[in-house]
Short mmCIF file of C-alpha atoms and ligand atoms in Angstrom, two decimals:
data_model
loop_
_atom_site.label_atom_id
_atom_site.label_comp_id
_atom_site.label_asym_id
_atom_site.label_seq_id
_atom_site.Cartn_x
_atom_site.Cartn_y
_atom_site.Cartn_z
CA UNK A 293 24.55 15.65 12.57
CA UNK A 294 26.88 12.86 11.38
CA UNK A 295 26.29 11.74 7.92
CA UNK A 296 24.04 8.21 8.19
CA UNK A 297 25.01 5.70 5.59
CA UNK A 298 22.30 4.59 2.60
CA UNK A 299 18.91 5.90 1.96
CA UNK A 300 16.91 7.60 4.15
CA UNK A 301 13.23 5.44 4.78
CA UNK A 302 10.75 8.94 4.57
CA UNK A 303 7.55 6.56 4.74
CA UNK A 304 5.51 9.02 6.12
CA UNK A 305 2.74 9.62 4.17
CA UNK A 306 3.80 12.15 1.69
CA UNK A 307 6.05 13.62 0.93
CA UNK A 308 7.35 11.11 -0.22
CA UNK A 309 10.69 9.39 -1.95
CA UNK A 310 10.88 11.27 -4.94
CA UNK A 311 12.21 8.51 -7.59
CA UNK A 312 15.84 8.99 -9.26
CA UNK A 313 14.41 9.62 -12.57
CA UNK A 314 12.09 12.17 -11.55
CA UNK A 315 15.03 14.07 -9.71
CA UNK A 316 17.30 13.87 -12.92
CA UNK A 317 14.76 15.28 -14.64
CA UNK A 318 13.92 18.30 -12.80
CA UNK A 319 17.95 18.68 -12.29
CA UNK A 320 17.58 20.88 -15.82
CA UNK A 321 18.22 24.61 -16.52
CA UNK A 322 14.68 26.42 -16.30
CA UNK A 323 13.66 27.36 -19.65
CA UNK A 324 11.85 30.48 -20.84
CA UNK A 325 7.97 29.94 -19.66
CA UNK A 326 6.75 32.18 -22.42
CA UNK A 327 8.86 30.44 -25.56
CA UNK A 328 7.77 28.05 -27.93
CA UNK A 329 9.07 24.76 -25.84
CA UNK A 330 7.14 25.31 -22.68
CA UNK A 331 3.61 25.28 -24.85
CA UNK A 332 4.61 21.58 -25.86
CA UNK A 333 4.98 20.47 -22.09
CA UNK A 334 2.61 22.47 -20.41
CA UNK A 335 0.26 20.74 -22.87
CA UNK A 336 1.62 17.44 -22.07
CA UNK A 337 1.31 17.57 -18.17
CA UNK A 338 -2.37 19.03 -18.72
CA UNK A 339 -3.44 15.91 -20.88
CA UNK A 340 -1.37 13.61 -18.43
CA UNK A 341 -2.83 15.54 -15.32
CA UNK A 342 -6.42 14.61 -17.13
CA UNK A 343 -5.61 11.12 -17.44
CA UNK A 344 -4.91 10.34 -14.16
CA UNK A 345 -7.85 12.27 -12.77
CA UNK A 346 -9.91 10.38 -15.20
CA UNK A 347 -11.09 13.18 -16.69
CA UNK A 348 -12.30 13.99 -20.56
CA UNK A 349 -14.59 16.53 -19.83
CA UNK A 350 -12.85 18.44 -16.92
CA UNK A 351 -10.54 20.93 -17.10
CA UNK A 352 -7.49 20.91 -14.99
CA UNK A 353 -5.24 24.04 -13.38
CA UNK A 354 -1.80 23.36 -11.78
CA UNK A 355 -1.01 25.81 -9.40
CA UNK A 356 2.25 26.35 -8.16
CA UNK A 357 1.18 26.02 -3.96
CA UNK A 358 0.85 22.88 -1.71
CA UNK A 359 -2.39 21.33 -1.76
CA UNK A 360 -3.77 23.79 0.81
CA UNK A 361 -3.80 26.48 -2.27
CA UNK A 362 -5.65 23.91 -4.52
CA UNK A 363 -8.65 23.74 -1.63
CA UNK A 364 -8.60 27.14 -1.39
CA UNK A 365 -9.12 27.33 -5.42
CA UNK A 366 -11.87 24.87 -5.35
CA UNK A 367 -13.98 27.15 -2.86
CA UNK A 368 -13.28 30.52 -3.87
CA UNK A 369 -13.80 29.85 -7.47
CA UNK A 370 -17.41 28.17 -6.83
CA UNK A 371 -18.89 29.71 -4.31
CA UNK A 372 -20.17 33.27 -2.54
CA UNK A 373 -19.86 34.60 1.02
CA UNK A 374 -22.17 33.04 3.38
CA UNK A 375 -23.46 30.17 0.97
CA UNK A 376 -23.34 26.99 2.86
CA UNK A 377 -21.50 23.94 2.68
CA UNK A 378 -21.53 20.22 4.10
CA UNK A 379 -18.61 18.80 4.87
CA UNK A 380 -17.68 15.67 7.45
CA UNK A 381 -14.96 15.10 9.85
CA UNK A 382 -13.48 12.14 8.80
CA UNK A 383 -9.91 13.76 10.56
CA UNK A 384 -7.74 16.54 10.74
CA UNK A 385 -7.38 17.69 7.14
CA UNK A 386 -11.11 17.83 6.56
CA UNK A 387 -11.04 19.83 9.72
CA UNK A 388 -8.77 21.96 8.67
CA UNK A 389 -10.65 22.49 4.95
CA UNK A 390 -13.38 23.01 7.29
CA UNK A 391 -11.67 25.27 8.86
CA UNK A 392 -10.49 27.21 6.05
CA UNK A 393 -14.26 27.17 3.98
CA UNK A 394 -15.24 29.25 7.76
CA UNK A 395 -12.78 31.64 7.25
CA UNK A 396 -13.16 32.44 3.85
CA UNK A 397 -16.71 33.84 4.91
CA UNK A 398 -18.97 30.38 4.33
CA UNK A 399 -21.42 28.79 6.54
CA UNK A 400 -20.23 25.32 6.74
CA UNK A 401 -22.27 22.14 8.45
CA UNK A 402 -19.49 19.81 9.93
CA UNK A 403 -21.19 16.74 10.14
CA UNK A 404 -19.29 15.07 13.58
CA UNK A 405 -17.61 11.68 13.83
CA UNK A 406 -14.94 9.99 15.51
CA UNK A 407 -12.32 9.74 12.45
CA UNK A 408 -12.67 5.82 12.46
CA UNK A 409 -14.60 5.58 9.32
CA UNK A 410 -15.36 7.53 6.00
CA UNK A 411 -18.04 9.60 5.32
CA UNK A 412 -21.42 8.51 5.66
CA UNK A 413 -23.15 8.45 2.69
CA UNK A 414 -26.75 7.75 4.49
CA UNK A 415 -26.04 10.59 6.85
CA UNK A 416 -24.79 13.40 3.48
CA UNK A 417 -28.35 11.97 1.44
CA UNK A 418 -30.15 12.51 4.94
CA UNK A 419 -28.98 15.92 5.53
CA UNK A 420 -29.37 17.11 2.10
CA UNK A 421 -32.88 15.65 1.63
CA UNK A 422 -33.60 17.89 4.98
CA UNK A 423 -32.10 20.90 2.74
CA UNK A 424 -35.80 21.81 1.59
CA UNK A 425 -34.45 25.18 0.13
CA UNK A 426 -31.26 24.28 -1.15
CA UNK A 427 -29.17 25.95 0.96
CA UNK A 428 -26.47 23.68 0.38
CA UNK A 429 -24.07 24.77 -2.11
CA UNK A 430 -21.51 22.17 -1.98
CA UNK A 431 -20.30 19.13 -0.40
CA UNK A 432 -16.65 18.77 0.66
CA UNK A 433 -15.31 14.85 1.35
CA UNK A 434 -11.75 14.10 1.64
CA UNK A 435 -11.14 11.07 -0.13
CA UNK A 436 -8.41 9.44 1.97
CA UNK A 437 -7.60 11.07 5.67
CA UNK A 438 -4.21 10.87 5.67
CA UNK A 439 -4.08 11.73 9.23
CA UNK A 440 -6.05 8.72 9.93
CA UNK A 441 -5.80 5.98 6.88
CA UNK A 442 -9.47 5.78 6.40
CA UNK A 443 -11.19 6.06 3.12
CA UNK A 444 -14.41 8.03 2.10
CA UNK A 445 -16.09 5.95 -0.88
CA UNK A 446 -16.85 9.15 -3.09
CA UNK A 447 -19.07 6.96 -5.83
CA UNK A 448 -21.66 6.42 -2.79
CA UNK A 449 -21.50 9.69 -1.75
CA UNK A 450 -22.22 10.93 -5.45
CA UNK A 451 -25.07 8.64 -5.42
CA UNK A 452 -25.90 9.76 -2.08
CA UNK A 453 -26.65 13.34 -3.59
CA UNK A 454 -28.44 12.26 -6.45
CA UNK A 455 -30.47 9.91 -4.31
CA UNK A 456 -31.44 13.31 -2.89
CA UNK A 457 -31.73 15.21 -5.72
CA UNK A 458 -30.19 17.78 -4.59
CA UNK A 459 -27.30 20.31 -7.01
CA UNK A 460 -24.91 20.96 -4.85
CA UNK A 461 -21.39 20.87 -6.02
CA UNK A 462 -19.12 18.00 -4.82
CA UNK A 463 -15.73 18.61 -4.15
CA UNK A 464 -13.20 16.13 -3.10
CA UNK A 465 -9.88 16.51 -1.83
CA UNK A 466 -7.76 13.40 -3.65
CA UNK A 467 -4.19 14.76 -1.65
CA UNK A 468 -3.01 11.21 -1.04
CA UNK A 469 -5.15 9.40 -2.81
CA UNK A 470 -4.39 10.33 -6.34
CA UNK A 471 -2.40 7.96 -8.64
CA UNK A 472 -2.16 5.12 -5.46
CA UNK A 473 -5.59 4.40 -5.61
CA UNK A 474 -8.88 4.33 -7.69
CA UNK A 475 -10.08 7.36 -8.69
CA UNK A 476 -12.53 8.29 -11.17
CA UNK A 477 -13.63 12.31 -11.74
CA UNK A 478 -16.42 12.02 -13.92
CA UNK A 479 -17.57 8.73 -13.92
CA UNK A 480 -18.56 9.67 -9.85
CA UNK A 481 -19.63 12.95 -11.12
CA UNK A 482 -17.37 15.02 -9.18
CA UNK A 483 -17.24 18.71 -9.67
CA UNK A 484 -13.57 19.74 -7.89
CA UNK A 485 -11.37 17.27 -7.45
CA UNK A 486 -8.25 18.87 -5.17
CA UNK A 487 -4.86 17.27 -5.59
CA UNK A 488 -1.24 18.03 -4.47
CA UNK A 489 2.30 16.86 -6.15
CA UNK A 490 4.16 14.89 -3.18
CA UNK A 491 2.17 12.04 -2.33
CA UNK A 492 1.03 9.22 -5.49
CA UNK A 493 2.73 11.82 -8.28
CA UNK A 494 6.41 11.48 -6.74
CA UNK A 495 7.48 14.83 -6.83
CA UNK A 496 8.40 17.04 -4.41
CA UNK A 497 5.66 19.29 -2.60
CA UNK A 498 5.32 22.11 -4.48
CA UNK A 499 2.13 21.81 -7.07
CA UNK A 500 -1.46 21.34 -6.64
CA UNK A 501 -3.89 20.79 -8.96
CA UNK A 502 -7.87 21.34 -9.42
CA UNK A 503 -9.98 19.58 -11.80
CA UNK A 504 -13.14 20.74 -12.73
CA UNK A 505 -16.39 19.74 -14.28
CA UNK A 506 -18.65 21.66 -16.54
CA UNK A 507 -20.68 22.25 -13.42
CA UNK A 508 -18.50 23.50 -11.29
CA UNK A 509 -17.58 25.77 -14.34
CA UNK A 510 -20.67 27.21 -14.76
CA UNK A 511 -20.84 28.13 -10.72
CA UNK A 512 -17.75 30.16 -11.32
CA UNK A 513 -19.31 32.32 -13.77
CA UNK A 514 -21.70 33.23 -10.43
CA UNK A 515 -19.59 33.10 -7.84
CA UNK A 516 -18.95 36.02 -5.47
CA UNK A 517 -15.60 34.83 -3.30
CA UNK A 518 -12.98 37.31 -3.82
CA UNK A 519 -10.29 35.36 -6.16
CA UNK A 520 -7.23 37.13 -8.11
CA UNK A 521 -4.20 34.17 -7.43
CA UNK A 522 -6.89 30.92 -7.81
CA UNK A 523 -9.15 32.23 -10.56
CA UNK A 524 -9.69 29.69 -13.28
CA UNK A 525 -10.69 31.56 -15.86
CA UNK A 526 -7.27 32.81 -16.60
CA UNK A 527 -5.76 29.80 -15.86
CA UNK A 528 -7.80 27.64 -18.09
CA UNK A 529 -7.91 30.22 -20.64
CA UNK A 530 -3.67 30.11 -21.26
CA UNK A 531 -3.76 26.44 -20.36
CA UNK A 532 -5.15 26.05 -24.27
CA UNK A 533 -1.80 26.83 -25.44
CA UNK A 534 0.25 25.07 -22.77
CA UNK A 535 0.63 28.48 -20.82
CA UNK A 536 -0.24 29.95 -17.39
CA UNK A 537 -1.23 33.23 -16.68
CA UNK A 538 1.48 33.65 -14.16
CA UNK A 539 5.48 32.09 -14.01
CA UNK A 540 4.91 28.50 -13.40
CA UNK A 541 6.65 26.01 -11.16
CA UNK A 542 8.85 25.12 -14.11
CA UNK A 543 11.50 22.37 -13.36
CA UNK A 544 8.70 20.84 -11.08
CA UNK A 545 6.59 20.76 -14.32
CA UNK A 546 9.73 18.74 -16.09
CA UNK A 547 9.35 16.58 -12.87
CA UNK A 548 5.08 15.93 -13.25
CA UNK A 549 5.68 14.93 -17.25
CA UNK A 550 8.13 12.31 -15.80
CA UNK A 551 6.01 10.76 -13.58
CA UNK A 552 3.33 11.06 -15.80
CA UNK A 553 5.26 8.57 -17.99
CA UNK A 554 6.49 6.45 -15.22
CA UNK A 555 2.63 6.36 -14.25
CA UNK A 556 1.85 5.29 -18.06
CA UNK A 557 4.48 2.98 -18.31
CA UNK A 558 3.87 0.87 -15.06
CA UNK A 559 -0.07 1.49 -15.70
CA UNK A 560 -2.65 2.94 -13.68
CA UNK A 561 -4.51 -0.17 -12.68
CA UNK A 562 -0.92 -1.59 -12.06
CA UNK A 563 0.01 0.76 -9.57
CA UNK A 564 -3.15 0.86 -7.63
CA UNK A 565 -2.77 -2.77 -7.44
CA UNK A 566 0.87 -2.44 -6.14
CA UNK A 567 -0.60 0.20 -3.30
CA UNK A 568 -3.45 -2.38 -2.35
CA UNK A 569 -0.75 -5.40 -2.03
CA UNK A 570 1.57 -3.27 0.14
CA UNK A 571 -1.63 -1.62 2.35
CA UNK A 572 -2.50 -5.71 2.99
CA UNK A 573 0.81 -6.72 3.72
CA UNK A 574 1.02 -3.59 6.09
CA UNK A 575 -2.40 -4.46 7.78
CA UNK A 576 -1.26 -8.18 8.17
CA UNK A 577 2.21 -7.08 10.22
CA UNK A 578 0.23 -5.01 12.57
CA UNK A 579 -1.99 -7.60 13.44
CA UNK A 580 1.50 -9.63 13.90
CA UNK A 581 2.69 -7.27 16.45
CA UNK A 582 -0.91 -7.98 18.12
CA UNK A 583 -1.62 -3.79 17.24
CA UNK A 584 -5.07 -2.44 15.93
CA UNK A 585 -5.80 -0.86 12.22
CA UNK A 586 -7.10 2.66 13.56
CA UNK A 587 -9.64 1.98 10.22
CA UNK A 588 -12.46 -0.36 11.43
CA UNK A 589 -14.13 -0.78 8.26
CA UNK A 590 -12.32 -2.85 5.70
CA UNK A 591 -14.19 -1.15 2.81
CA UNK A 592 -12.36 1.76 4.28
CA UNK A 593 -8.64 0.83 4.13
CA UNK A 594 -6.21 3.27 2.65
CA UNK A 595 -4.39 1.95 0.25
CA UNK A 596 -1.55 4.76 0.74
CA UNK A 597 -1.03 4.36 4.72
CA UNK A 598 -1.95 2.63 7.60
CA UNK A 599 -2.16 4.09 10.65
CA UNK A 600 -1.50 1.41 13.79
CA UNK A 601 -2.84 2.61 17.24
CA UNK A 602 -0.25 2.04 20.46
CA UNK A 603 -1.21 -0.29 23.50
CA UNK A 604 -2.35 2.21 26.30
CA UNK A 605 0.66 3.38 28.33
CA UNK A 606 2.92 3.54 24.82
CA UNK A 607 3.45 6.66 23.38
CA UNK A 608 3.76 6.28 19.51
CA UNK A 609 6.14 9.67 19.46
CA UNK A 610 8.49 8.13 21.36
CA UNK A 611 8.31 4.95 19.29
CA UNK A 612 8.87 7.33 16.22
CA UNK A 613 11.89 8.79 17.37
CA UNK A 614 13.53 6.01 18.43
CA UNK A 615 12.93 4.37 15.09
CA UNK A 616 14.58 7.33 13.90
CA UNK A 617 17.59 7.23 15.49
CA UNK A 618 18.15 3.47 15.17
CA UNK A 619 17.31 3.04 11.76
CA UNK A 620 17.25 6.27 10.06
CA UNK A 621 13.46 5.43 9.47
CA UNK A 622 11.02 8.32 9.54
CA UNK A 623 7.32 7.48 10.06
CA UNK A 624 3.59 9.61 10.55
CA UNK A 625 3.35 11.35 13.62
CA UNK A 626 -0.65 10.90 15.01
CA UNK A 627 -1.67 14.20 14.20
CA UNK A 628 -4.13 17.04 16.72
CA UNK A 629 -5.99 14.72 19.15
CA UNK A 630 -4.21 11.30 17.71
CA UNK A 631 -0.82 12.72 19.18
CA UNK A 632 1.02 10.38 20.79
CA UNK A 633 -1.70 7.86 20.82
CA UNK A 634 -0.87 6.24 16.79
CA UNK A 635 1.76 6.20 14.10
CA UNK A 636 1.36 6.03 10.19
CA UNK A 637 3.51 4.07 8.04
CA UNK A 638 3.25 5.54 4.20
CA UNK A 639 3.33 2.89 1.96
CA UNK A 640 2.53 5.01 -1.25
CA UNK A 641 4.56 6.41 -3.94
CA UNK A 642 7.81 4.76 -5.21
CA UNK A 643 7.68 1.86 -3.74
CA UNK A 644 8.72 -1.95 -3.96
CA UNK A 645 7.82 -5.11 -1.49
CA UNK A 646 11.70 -4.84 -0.31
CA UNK A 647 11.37 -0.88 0.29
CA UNK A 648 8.03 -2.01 2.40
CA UNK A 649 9.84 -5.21 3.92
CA UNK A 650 12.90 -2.82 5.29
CA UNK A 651 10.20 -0.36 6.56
CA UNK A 652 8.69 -2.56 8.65
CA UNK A 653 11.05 -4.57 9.90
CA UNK A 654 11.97 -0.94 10.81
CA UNK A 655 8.59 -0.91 12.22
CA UNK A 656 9.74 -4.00 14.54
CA UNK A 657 12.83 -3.72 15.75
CA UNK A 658 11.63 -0.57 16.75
CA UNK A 659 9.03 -1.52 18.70
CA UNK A 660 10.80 -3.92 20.60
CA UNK A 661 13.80 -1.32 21.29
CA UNK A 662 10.99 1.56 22.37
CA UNK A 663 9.81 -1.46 24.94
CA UNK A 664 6.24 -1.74 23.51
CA UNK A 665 4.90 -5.59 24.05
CA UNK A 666 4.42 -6.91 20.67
CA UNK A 667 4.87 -10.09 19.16
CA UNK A 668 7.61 -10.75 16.26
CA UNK A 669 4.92 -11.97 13.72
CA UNK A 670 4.85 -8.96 11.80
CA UNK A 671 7.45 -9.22 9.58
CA UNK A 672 7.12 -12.86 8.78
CA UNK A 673 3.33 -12.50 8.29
CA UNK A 674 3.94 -9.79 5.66
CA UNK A 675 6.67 -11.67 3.89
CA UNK A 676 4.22 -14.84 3.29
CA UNK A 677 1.26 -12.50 2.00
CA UNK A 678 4.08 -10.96 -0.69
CA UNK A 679 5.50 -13.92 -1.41
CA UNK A 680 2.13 -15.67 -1.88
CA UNK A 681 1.34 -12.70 -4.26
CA UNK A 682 4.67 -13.38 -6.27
CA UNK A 683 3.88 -16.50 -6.96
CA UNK A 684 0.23 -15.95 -8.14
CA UNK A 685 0.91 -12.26 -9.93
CA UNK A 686 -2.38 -12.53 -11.34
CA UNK A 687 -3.63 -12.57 -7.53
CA UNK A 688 -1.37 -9.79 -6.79
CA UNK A 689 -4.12 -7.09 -6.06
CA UNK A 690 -6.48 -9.43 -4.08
C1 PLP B 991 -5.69 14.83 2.65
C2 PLP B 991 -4.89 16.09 2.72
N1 PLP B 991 -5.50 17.25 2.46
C3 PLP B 991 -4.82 18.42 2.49
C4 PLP B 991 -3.49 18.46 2.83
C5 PLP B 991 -2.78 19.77 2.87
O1 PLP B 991 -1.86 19.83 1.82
P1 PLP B 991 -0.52 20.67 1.90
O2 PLP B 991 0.15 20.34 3.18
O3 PLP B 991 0.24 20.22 0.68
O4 PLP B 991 -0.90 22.10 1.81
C6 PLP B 991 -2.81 17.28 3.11
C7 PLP B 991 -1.40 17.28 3.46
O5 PLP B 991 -0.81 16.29 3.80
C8 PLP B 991 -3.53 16.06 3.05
O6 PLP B 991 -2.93 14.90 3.30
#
């Protein structure tokens, strides 16, 4: 392939661009992961890790896997072969956790919808109320489909369970939601949250993370799934000292404590702001191009990615490669029965209003060049919203 001048635009959604500082700082010889340094920053990523989860009672374990690993750590560590579970199909990665909770021997209810919206809170509180017997051992939400931009509002659903007073464990899979937007582990009582490294953290794929509540603790000490790689108990046990039980993901570990303090240093609330203006501006260009927001709620907007359904007759994989090969701009494919029929633009991460302006205008050249009817209001429409929020920074998240 010929070499392609100037940065590469990877805004689909996660990985994502991994920022110059975080690179330089995993660009270090791997030290010894049993010596006296590694203690000091295995400790520091922990605490950091906690923060961002907002977590002071939880206990966190970094694995080194892609998230996949960290789901499979959050069921086999609670739960025992045939227990049940509720989950709902808000799009193809809760499918595919569904998918995986089947195979590892549980009974799982798949509550059915049509990946437009988030989980139903009324429809979790009226299924569990039905659960008499307490059957249900867990609940499994994914907090933002990224295959579909739409987020679950996990506070409701928490409230949900307790309006049914029911004890089943809530897990929630926070993949590429996790430092881009509002998140908070214990305040919505959530027993597993399941994260990954390459989406809001800015680091390559590579890590995954659990954290866990005193509940979800306990369940461990009862639970039957067979667990060796996954088991917390070791891992929490050696993460006292800063340690893991097996040889960590070291120079990715150099790279987490550096985005932890780029995370401190812009500020949490800061940067979930920042994801909010960019989702906005994002939302505002589609409807410029005269496209639909596949999310139909607006309580249920992702803050990390949009994802922008074609005009019938358009096929968005087409759109995506010739975006590609004009503009060396890479964008979401529509994933399992979205194929072809959307695209997701990323808009989480490292990321600035001129990174999002080049992305779509990207986005609209693109468009045009691929022969899809839009109009060219996009990009201007976009550009007012983030200029209006320059001017009023205080207004900057609204
Ligand atoms: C919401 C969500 N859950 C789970 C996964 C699976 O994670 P991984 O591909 O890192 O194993 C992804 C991957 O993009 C995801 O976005």
């Amino acid at each position: 392939m010929p070499r392609r001048a100037g940065r590469h635009f990877l805004q689909i959604p996660g990985p994502t661009n991994v920022p110059d500082r975080v690179l330089r700082a995993i660009d270090f010889p791997t030290m010894d992961h049993r010596g006296p340094e590694f203690g000091v920053l295995g400790k520091s990523v922990l605490a950091g890790m906690k923060r961002v989860f907002k977590s002071a009672q939880g206990e966190v374990a970094i694995y080194p896997a892609s998230g996949t690993g960290a789901w499979e750590a959050a069921l086999v560590n609670t739960l025992s072969p045939g227990d049940r579970v509720l989950m709902y199909e808000t799009g193809h990665f809760a499918t595919l956790w569904q998918k995986m909770a089947t195979k590892l021997g549980l009974e799982v209810e798949f509550i059915a919808a049509d990946w437009r919206r988030g989980a139903d809170p009324e429809a979790i509180e009226k299924r569990l109320r039905a659960d008499t017997d307490k059957r249900i051992k867990a609940v499994g939400v994914v907090h933002n489909e990224t295959s579909t931009g739409v987020v679950s509002r996990i506070a409701e659903v928490r409230r949900a369970i307790d309006a049914a007073g029911h004890p089943a464990l809530l897990m929630v899979d926070t993949i590429s939601s996790l430092a881009s937007m509002d998140y908070r582990h214990d305040e919505w009582g959530v027993d597993v949250t399941v994260a990954g490294s390459q989406k809001g953290l800015m680091l390559p794929p590579g890590l995954s993370f659990n954290c866990i509540s005193p509940k979800a603790l306990a369940a461990a000490k009862s639970a039957r799934l067979p667990r060796s790689y996954w088991a917390w108990d070791e891992m929490i046990a050696n993460g006292k000292t800063g340690y893991f039980p097996y040889t960590p993901a070291t120079n990715l570990l150099y790279g987490l404590a550096e985005a932890l303090k780029m995370l401190d240093e812009e500020g949490l609330d800061a940067v979930f702001a920042r994801h909010q203006r960019h989702a906005e501006a994002t939302r505002r260009a589609v409807r410029g191009w005269g496209l639909e927001v596949f999310a139909l709620d607006p309580r249920e907007y992702s803050a990390s990615l949009t994802g922008v359904l074609m005009p019938a007759g358009h096929d968005a994989d087409r759109v995506r490669k010739v975006i590609l090969e004009a503009f060396d701009l890479s964008l979401g494919t529509g994933l399992t029965k979205l194929g072809g029929k959307m695209f997701r633009i990323g808009h989480l991460g490292d990321f600035n209003d001129l990174t999002l302006m080049g992305t779509l205008a990207g986005v609209e050249m693109g468009l045009e060049l691929a022969g899809v009817p839009v109009k060219k209001d996009g990009v201007p429409d976009a550009m007012q919203y983030l200029s209006e929020c320059a001017k009023a920074p205080a207004r900057r998240a609204a």
